Tab-separated table of C-alpha atoms in Angstrom:
chain	number	residue	atom	x	y	z
A	1	UNK	CA	-18.396	1.536	3.190
A	2	UNK	CA	-17.518	5.185	2.889
A	3	UNK	CA	-13.856	4.312	3.381
A	4	UNK	CA	-13.773	2.313	0.142
A	5	UNK	CA	-15.071	5.199	-1.915
A	6	UNK	CA	-12.270	7.023	-3.654
A	7	UNK	CA	-12.576	10.656	-4.666
A	8	UNK	CA	-15.640	12.457	-3.409
A	9	UNK	CA	-17.247	11.668	-6.752
A	10	UNK	CA	-18.477	8.424	-5.182
A	11	UNK	CA	-16.810	6.264	-7.800
A	12	UNK	CA	-15.227	3.135	-6.448
A	13	UNK	CA	-12.214	1.812	-8.292
A	14	UNK	CA	-12.270	-1.979	-8.184
A	15	UNK	CA	-8.746	-2.089	-9.613
A	16	UNK	CA	-7.434	0.035	-6.755
A	17	UNK	CA	-9.039	-2.318	-4.243
A	18	UNK	CA	-7.381	-5.275	-5.976
A	19	UNK	CA	-3.997	-3.517	-5.999
A	20	UNK	CA	-4.353	-2.681	-2.297
A	21	UNK	CA	-4.934	-6.352	-1.565
A	22	UNK	CA	-1.915	-7.381	-3.634
A	23	UNK	CA	0.270	-4.782	-1.918
A	24	UNK	CA	-0.931	-5.897	1.519
A	25	UNK	CA	-0.156	-9.549	0.780
A	26	UNK	CA	3.224	-8.530	-0.609
A	27	UNK	CA	4.166	-6.689	2.584
A	28	UNK	CA	2.987	-9.604	4.742
A	29	UNK	CA	4.970	-12.069	2.608
A	30	UNK	CA	8.102	-9.919	2.800
A	31	UNK	CA	7.964	-9.807	6.596
A	32	UNK	CA	7.227	-13.524	6.801
A	33	UNK	CA	10.010	-14.537	4.412
A	34	UNK	CA	12.559	-12.397	6.265
A	35	UNK	CA	12.000	-14.420	9.424
A	36	UNK	CA	13.026	-17.637	7.675
A	37	UNK	CA	16.022	-16.325	5.711
A	38	UNK	CA	18.311	-16.842	8.702
A	39	UNK	CA	18.306	-20.618	8.241
A	40	UNK	CA	21.848	-22.002	8.126
A	41	UNK	CA	21.133	-24.672	5.520
A	42	UNK	CA	20.880	-23.702	1.891
A	43	UNK	CA	18.419	-25.590	-0.190
A	44	UNK	CA	15.463	-25.089	-2.442
A	45	UNK	CA	13.369	-23.511	0.321
A	46	UNK	CA	16.036	-20.942	1.125
A	47	UNK	CA	16.477	-19.949	-2.510
A	48	UNK	CA	12.700	-19.852	-2.991
A	49	UNK	CA	12.309	-17.527	-0.002
A	50	UNK	CA	15.088	-15.245	-1.239
A	51	UNK	CA	13.608	-15.036	-4.743
A	52	UNK	CA	10.036	-14.528	-3.543
A	53	UNK	CA	11.115	-11.910	-1.000
A	54	UNK	CA	12.888	-9.952	-3.737
A	55	UNK	CA	9.854	-10.192	-6.013
A	56	UNK	CA	7.500	-9.082	-3.231
A	57	UNK	CA	9.301	-5.794	-2.544
A	58	UNK	CA	6.825	-3.938	-4.754
A	59	UNK	CA	4.293	-3.673	-1.912
A	60	UNK	CA	5.366	-0.402	-0.279
A	61	UNK	CA	5.969	1.489	-3.561
A	62	UNK	CA	2.562	0.244	-4.715
A	63	UNK	CA	0.928	1.699	-1.569
A	64	UNK	CA	2.625	5.043	-2.288
A	65	UNK	CA	1.405	5.004	-5.897
A	66	UNK	CA	-2.145	4.114	-4.837
A	67	UNK	CA	-2.144	6.930	-2.265
A	68	UNK	CA	-0.995	9.395	-4.898
A	69	UNK	CA	-3.682	8.236	-7.311
A	70	UNK	CA	-6.462	8.468	-4.723
A	71	UNK	CA	-5.315	11.882	-3.458
A	72	UNK	CA	-5.003	13.272	-6.973
A	73	UNK	CA	-8.569	12.192	-7.726
A	74	UNK	CA	-9.837	13.523	-4.415
A	75	UNK	CA	-8.404	17.002	-4.963
A	76	UNK	CA	-9.115	17.254	-8.689
A	77	UNK	CA	-10.214	20.721	-9.717
A	78	UNK	CA	-9.875	23.132	-6.827
A	79	UNK	CA	-6.860	22.501	-4.611
A	80	UNK	CA	-6.011	24.409	-1.485
A	81	UNK	CA	-2.654	23.687	0.152
A	82	UNK	CA	-3.848	24.925	3.517
A	83	UNK	CA	-6.941	22.701	3.438
A	84	UNK	CA	-4.848	19.720	2.349
A	85	UNK	CA	-2.271	20.112	5.135
A	86	UNK	CA	-4.958	20.870	7.712
A	87	UNK	CA	-6.711	17.591	6.893
A	88	UNK	CA	-3.408	15.673	7.016
A	89	UNK	CA	-2.528	17.131	10.418
A	90	UNK	CA	-6.008	16.362	11.768
A	91	UNK	CA	-5.806	12.757	10.588
A	92	UNK	CA	-2.397	12.267	12.219
A	93	UNK	CA	-2.873	14.210	15.450
A	94	UNK	CA	-6.450	13.258	16.254
A	95	UNK	CA	-6.950	9.529	15.657
């Protein structure tokens, strides 16, 4: 499970894994709730979906924060812009 290891130090952050799961469920719930918000009738279910969809919008910002945390730990100490951008381009261009 090399993918689950944050920061080349080999330390695995259990909290980050939990937050990733919460963010993933939040994004799934947001997309699911949006499909049912087009119901013509207004009732408890409609208001519940609207409220829960608004509360679940923290998923994408949470992914951004987690990525920043993991990258900052990965490049702690010596940081080379060219190495950083080279790795980013390789990960995007060559899947």
